[in-house]
mmCIF file of C-alpha atoms in Angstrom:
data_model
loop_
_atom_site.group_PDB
_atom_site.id
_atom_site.type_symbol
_atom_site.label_atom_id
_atom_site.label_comp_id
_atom_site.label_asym_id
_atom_site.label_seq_id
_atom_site.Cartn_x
_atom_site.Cartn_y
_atom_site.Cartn_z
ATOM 1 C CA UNK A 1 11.609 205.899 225.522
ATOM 2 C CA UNK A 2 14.708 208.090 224.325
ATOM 3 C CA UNK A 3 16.597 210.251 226.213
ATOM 4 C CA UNK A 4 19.303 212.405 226.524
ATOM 5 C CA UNK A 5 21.840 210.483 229.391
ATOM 6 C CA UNK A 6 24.350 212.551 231.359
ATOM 7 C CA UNK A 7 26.885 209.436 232.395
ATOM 8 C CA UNK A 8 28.615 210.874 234.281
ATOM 9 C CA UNK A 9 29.726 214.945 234.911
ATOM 10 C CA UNK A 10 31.933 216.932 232.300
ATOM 11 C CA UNK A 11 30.891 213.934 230.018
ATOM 12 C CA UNK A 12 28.540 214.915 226.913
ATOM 13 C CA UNK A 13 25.066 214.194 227.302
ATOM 14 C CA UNK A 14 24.879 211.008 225.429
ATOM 15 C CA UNK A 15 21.250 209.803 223.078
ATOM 16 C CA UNK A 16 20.256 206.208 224.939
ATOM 17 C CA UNK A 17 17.403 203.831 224.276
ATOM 18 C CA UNK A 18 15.703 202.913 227.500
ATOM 19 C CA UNK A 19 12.803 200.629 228.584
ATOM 20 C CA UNK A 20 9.313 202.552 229.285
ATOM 21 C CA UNK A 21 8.677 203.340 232.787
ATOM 22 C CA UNK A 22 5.669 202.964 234.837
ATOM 23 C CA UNK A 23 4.640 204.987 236.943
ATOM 24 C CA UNK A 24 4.508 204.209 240.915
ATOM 25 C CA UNK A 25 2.210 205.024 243.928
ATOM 26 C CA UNK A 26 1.613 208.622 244.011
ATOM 27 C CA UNK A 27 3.293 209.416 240.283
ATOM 28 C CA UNK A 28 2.417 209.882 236.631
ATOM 29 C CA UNK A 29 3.861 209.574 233.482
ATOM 30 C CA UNK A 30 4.163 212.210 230.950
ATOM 31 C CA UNK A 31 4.689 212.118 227.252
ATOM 32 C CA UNK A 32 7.469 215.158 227.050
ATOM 33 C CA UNK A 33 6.240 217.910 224.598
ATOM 34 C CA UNK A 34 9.187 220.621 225.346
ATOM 35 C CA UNK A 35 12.039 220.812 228.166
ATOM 36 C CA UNK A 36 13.575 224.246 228.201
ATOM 37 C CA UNK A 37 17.114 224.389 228.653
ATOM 38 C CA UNK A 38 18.786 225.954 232.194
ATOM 39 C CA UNK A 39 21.707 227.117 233.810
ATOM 40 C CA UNK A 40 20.971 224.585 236.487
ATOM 41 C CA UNK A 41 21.975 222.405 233.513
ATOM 42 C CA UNK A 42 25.412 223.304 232.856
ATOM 43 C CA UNK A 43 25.978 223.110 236.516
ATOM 44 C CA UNK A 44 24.703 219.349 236.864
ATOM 45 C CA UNK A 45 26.789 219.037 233.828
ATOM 46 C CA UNK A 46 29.756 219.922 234.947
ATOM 47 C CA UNK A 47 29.956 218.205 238.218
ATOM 48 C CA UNK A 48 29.008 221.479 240.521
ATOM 49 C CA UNK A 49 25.913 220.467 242.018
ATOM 50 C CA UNK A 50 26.957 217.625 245.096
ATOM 51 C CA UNK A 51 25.764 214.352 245.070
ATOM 52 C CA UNK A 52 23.625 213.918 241.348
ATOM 53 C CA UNK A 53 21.723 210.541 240.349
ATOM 54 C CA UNK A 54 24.187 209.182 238.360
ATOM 55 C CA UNK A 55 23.357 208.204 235.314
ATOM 56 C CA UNK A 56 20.522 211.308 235.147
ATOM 57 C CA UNK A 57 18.408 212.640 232.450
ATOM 58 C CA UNK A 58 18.761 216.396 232.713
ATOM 59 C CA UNK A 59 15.951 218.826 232.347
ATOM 60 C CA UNK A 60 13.767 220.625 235.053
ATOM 61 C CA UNK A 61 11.243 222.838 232.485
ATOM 62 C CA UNK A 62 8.780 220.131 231.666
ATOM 63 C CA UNK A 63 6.032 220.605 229.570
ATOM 64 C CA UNK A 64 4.063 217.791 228.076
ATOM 65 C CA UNK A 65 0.684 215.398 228.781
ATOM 66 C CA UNK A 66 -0.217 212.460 231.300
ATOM 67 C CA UNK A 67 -0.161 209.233 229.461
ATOM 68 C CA UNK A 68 -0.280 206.959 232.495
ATOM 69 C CA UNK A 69 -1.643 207.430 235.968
ATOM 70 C CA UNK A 70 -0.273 205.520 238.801
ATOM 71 C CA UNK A 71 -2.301 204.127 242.002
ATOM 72 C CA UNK A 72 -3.448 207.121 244.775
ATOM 73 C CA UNK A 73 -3.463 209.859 242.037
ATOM 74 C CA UNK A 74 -6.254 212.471 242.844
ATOM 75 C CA UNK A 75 -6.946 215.694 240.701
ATOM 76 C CA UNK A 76 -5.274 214.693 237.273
ATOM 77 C CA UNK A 77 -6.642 213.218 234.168
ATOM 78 C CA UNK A 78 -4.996 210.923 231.226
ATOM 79 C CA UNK A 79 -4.203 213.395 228.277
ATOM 80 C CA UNK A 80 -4.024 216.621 230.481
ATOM 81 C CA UNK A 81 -1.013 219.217 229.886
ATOM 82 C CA UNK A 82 1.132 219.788 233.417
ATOM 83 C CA UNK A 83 4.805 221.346 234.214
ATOM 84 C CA UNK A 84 7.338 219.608 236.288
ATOM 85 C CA UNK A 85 8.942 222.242 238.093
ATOM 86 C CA UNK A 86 12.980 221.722 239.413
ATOM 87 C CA UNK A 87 11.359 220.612 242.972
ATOM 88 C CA UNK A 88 10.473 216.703 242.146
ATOM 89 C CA UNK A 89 9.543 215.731 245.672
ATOM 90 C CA UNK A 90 9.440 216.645 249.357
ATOM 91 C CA UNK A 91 9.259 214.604 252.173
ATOM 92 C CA UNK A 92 6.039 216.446 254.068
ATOM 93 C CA UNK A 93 7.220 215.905 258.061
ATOM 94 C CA UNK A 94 10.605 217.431 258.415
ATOM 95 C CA UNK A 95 10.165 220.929 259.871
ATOM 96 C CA UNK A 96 10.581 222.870 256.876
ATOM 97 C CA UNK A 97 7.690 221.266 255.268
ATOM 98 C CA UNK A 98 5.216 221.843 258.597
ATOM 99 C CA UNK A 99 6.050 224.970 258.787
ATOM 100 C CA UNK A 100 4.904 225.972 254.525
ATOM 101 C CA UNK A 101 8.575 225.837 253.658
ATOM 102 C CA UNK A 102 8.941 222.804 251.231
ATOM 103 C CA UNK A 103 11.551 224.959 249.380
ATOM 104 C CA UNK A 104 14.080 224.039 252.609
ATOM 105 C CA UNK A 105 12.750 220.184 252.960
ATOM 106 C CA UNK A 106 15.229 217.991 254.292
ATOM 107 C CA UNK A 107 15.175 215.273 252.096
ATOM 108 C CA UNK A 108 13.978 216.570 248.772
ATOM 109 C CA UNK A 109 14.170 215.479 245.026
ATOM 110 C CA UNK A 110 15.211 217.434 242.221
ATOM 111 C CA UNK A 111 13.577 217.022 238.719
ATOM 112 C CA UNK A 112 16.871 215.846 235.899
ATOM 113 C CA UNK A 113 19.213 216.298 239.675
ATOM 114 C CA UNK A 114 18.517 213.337 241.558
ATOM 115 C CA UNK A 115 15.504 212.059 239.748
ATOM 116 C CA UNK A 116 15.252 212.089 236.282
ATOM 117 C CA UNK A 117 14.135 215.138 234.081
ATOM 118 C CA UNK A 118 12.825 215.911 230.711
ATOM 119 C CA UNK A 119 15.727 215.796 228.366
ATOM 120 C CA UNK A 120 13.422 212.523 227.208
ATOM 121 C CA UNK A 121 10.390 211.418 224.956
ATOM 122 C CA UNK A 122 8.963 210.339 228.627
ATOM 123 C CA UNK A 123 9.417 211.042 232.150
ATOM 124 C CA UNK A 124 8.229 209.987 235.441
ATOM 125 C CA UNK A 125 7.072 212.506 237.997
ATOM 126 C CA UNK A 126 5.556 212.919 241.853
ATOM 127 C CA UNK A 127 2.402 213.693 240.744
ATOM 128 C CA UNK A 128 1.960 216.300 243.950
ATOM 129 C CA UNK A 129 4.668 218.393 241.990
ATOM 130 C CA UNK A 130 2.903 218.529 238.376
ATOM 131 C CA UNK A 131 0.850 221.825 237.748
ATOM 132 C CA UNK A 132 -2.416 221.692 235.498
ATOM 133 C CA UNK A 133 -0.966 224.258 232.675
ATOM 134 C CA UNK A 134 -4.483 224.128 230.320
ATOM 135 C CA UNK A 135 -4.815 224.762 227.167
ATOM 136 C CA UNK A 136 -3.699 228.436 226.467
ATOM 137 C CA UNK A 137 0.258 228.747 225.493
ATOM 138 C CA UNK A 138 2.248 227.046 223.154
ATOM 139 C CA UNK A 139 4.175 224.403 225.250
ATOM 140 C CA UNK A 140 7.595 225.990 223.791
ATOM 141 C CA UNK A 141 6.244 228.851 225.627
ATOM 142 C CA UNK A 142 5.020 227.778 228.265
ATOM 143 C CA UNK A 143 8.523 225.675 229.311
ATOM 144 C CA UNK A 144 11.189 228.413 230.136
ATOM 145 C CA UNK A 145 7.974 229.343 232.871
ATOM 146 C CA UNK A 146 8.917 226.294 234.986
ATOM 147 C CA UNK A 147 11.631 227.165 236.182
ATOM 148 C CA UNK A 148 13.372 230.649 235.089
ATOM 149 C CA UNK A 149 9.535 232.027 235.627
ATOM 150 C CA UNK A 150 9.538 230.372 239.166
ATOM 151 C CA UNK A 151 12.354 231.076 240.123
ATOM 152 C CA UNK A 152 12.465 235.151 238.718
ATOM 153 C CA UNK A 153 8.514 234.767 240.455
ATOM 154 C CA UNK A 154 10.160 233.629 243.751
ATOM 155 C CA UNK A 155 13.604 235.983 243.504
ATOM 156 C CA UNK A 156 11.001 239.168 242.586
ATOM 157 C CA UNK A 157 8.814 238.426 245.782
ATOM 158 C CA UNK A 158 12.098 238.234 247.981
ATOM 159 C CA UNK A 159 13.056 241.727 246.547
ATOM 160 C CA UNK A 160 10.503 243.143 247.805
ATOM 161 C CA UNK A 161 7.956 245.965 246.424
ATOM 162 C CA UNK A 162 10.661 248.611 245.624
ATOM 163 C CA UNK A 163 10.046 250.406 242.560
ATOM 164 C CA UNK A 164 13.621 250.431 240.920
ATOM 165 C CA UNK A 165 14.796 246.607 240.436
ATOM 166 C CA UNK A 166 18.143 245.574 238.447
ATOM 167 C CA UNK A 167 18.473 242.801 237.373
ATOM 168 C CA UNK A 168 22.219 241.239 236.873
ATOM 169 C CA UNK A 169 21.802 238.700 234.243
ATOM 170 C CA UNK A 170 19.069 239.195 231.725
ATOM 171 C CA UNK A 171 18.588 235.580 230.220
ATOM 172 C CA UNK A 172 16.119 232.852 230.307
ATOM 173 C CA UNK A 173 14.823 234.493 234.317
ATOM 174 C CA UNK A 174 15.905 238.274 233.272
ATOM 175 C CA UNK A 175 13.590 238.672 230.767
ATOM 176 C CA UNK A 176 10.933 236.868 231.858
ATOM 177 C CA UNK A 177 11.095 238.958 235.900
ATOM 178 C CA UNK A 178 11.753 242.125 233.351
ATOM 179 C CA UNK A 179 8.254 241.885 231.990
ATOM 180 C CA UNK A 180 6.344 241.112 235.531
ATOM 181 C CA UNK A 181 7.853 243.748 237.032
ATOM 182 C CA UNK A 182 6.704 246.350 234.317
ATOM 183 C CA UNK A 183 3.567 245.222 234.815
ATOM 184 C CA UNK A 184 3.995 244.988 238.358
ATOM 185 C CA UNK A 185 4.568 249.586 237.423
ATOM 186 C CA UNK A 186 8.277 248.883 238.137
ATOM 187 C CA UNK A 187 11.662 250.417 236.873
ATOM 188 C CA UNK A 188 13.919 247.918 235.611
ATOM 189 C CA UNK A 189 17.504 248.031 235.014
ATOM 190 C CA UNK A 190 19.218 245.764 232.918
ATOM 191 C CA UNK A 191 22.868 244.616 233.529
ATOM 192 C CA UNK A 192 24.357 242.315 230.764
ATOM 193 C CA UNK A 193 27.980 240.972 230.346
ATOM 194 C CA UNK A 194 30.215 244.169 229.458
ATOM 195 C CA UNK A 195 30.224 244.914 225.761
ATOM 196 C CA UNK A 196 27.159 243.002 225.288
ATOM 197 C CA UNK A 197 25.224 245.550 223.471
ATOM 198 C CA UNK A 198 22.769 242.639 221.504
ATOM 199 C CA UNK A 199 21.539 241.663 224.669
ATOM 200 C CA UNK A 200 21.371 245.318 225.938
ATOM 201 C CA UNK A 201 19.453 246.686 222.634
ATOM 202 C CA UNK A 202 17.006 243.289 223.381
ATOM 203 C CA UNK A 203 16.085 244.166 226.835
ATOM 204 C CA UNK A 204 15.205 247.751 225.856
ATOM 205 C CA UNK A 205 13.043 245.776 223.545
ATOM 206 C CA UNK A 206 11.292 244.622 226.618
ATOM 207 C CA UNK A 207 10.828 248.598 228.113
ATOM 208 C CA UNK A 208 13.639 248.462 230.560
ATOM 209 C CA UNK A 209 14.847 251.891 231.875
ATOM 210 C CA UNK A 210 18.119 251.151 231.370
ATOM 211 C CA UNK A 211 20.115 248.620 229.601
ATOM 212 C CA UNK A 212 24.304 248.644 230.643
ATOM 213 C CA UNK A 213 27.093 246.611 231.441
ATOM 214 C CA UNK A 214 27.467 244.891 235.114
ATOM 215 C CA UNK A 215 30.812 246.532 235.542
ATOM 216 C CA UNK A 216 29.005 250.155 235.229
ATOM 217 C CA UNK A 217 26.507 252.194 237.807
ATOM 218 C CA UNK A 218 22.441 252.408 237.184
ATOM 219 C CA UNK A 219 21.999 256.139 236.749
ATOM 220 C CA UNK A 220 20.216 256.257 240.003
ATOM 221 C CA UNK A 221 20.343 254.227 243.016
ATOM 222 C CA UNK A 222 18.091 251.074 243.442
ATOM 223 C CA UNK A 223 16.071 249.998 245.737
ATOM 224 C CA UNK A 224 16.747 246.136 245.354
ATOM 225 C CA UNK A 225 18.813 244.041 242.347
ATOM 226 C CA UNK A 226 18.767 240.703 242.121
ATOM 227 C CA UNK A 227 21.333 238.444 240.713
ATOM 228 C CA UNK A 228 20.605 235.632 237.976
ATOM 229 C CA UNK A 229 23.993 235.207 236.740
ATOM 230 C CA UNK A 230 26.603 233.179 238.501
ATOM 231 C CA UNK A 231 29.214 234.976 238.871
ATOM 232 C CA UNK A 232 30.227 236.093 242.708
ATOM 233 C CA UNK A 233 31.564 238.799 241.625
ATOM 234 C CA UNK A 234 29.004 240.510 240.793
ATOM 235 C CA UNK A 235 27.587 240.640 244.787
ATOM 236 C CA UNK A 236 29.142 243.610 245.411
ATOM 237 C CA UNK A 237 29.083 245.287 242.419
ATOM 238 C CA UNK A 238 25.526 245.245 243.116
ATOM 239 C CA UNK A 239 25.420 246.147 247.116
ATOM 240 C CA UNK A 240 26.944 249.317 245.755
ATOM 241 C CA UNK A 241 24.177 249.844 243.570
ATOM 242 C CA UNK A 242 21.609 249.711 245.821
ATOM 243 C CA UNK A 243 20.650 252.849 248.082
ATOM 244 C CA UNK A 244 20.401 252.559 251.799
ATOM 245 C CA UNK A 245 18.025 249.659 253.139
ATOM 246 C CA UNK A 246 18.170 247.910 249.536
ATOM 247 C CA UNK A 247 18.068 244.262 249.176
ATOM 248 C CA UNK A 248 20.598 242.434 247.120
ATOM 249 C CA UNK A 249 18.977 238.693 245.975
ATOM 250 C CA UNK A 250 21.124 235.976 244.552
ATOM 251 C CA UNK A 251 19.330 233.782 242.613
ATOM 252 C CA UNK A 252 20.870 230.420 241.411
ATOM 253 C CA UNK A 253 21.646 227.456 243.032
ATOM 254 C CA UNK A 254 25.120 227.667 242.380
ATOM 255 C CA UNK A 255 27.294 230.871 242.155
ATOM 256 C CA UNK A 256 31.103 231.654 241.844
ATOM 257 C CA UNK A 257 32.913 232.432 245.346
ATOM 258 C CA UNK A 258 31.777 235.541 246.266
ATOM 259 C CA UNK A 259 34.917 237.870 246.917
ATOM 260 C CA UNK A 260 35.784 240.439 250.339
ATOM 261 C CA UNK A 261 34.202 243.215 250.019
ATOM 262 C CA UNK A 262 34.476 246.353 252.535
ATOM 263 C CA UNK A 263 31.492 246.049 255.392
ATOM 264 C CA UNK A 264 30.715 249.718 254.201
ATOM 265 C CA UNK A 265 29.083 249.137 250.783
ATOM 266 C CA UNK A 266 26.832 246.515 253.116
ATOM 267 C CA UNK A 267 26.435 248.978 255.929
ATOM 268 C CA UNK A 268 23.270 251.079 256.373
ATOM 269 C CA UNK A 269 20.796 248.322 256.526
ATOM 270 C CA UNK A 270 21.158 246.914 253.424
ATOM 271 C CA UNK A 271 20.598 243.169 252.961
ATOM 272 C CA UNK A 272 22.101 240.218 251.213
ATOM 273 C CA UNK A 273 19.601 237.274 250.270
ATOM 274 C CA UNK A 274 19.213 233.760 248.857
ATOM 275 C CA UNK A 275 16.618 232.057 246.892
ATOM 276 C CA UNK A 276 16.303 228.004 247.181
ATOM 277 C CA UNK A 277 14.189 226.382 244.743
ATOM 278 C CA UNK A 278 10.336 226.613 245.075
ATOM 279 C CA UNK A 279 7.060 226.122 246.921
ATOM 280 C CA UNK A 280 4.039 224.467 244.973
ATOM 281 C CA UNK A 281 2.275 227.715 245.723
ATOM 282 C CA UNK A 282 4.646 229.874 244.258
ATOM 283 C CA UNK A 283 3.870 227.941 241.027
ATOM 284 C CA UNK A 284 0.273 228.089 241.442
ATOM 285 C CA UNK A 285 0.446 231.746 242.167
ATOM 286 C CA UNK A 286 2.808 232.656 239.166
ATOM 287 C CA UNK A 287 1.023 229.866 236.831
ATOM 288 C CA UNK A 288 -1.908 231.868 237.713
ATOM 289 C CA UNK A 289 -0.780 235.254 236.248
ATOM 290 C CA UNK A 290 0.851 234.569 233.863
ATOM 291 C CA UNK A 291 -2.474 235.273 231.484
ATOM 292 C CA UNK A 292 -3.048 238.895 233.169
ATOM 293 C CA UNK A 293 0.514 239.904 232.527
ATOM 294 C CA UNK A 294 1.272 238.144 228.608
ATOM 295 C CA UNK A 295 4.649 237.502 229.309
ATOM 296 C CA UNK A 296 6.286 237.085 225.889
ATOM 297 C CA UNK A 297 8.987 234.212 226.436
ATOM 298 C CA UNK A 298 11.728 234.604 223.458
ATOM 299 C CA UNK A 299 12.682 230.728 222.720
ATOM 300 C CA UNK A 300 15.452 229.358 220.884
ATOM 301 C CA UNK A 301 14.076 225.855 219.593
ATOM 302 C CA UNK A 302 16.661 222.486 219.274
ATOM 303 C CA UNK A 303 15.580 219.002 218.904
ATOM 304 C CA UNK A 304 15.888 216.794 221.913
ATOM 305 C CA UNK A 305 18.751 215.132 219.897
ATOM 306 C CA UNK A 306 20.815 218.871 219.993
ATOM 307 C CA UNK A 307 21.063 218.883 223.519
ATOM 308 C CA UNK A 308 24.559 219.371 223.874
ATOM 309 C CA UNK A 309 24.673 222.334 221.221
ATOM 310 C CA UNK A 310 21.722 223.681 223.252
ATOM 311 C CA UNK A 311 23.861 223.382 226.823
ATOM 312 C CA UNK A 312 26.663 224.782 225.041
ATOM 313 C CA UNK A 313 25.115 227.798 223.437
ATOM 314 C CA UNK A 314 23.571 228.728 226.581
ATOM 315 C CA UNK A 315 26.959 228.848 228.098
ATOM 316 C CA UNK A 316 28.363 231.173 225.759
ATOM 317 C CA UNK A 317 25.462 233.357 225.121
ATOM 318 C CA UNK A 318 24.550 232.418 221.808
ATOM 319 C CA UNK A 319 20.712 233.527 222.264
ATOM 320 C CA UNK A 320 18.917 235.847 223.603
ATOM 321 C CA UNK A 321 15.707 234.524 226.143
ATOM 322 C CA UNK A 322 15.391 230.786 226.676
ATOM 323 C CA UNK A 323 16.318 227.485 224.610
ATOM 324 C CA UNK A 324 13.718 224.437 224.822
ATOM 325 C CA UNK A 325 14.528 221.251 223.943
ATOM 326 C CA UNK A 326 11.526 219.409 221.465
ATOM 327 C CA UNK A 327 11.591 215.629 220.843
#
């Protein structure tokens, strides 16, 4: 197998030969077919995320087929398309886990984190954690789903049912959440980087309400926002945005120091949330309508081989939507 090696953090990724891997009690082995590209990624990258596998493949939006089943495998056939999902593994006893909250386990695994990921022609995965994708969707398509789709999925349901959402960020999860909510019969409100007027004319593409800069006001207040891009400041930009009772949802796993703010702007019942990772069920719910909505995922395609161009586009905007990596 070939793969795309992170050595160690603020190192380029670097192209390595390795031996093929078999796959152990409870796991599979899947032939990679696309890996989309995620913020996640930069912060492994650069050393922000505590404790990585080190050396780690990168790459937590896996699409691609089973080409070897290992022993105690139930439900999964050679040759079948699955995603591999950022959440690799959870232990199943701690508390968490009893109680329908894998997304908190206590000792979990996450997919190119602290078990390898899909910046490869081959990865190995808990097969517990791979989701039958069929046949409909391209797999470019269908990659950006595992994980900005999951996570936007999981961030939306947190928000709650209000019918005026912004969203801060409107990338890889932006546009994706954008398009569920409208079909959800939501108002969405886009907030790009200042000035950014490409990305602002593309989510009006998408039949936003509004498309401005996260340093200005929505026209009207909303009732929740949720945050995709990492930047602290933008928490209370967007606790002033929201009207009374309104939820504020931050969204990544990693986010810039979030500054002092005045306790008015959080005052009058308004809330301040976090989203960790995933449950299996919010994949099989979201998997599951993604047909009834036709989300249109906007990719930006490199080979497996341009995976640092891809990492560093992504962190200075170069694209609009998602990149997926193809070997």
């Amino acid at each position: 197998m070939k793969a795309m090696v992170l050595n160690r953090p603020g190192s380029p990724l670097k192209w390595t030969e390795l031996p093929d891997r078999q796959p152990g009690d409870g796991e599979v082995r899947i032939k990679v077919l696309a890996c989309g590209v995620c913020r996640t990624d930069l912060h492994v990258l650069d050393g922000e995320l505590p404790d990585p596998k080190s050396p780690v493949i990168p790459g937590h939006e896996i699409v691609g087929r089973i080409d070897a089943i290992g022993p105690g495998v139930a439900g999964l056939a050679m040759g079948e398309r699955v995603g591999i999902p950022w959440l690799g593994h959870t232990c199943g006893v701690c508390p968490y886990c009893e109680a329908n909250r894998e997304n908190l386990c206590d000792a979990p695994l996450f997919t190119g984190y602290t078990r390898d990921g899909g910046f490869a022609t081959a990865v190995i995965a808990d097969a517990r954690f791979a989701f039958p994708l069929g046949e409909t969707g391209s797999d470019v398509s269908l990659a950006p789903l595992l994980c900005a789709g999951l996570i936007g999925w999981r961030s939306l349901k947190i928000a709650g049912d209000g019918k005026r959402l912004g969203l801060y960020g409107f990338g890889a999860a932006g546009h994706i959440v954008a398009q569920v909510a409208k079909w959800q019969g939501r108002e969405v409100f886009a907030f790009t980087r200042p000035g950014d007027t490409g990305t602002q004319i593309f989510a009006r593409t998408l039949g936003v309400t509004w498309a401005g800069g996260s340093d200005e006001m929505p026209p009207e207040p909303l009732d929740a926002a949720i945050i995709y891009a990492t930047v602290g400041d933008l928490v209370p930009q967007a606790l002033k945005a929201v009207r009374k009772g309104g939820r504020v949802v931050c969204a990544g796993i990693h986010m810039s120091d979030i500054p002092s703010f005045p306790y008015q702007i959080l005052w009058e019942e308004r809330q301040l949330l976090s989203v960790a990772n995933l449950t299996r069920q919010d994949g099989i719910d979201f998997l599951g309508l993604v047909p009834k909505i036709g989300i249109v995922v906007k990719t930006t395609v490199y080979p497996l081989e341009q995976a640092n161009k891809a990492l560093e586009d992504l962190r200075a905007g170069r694209f609009d939507g998602a990149a997926v990596l193809v070997p």
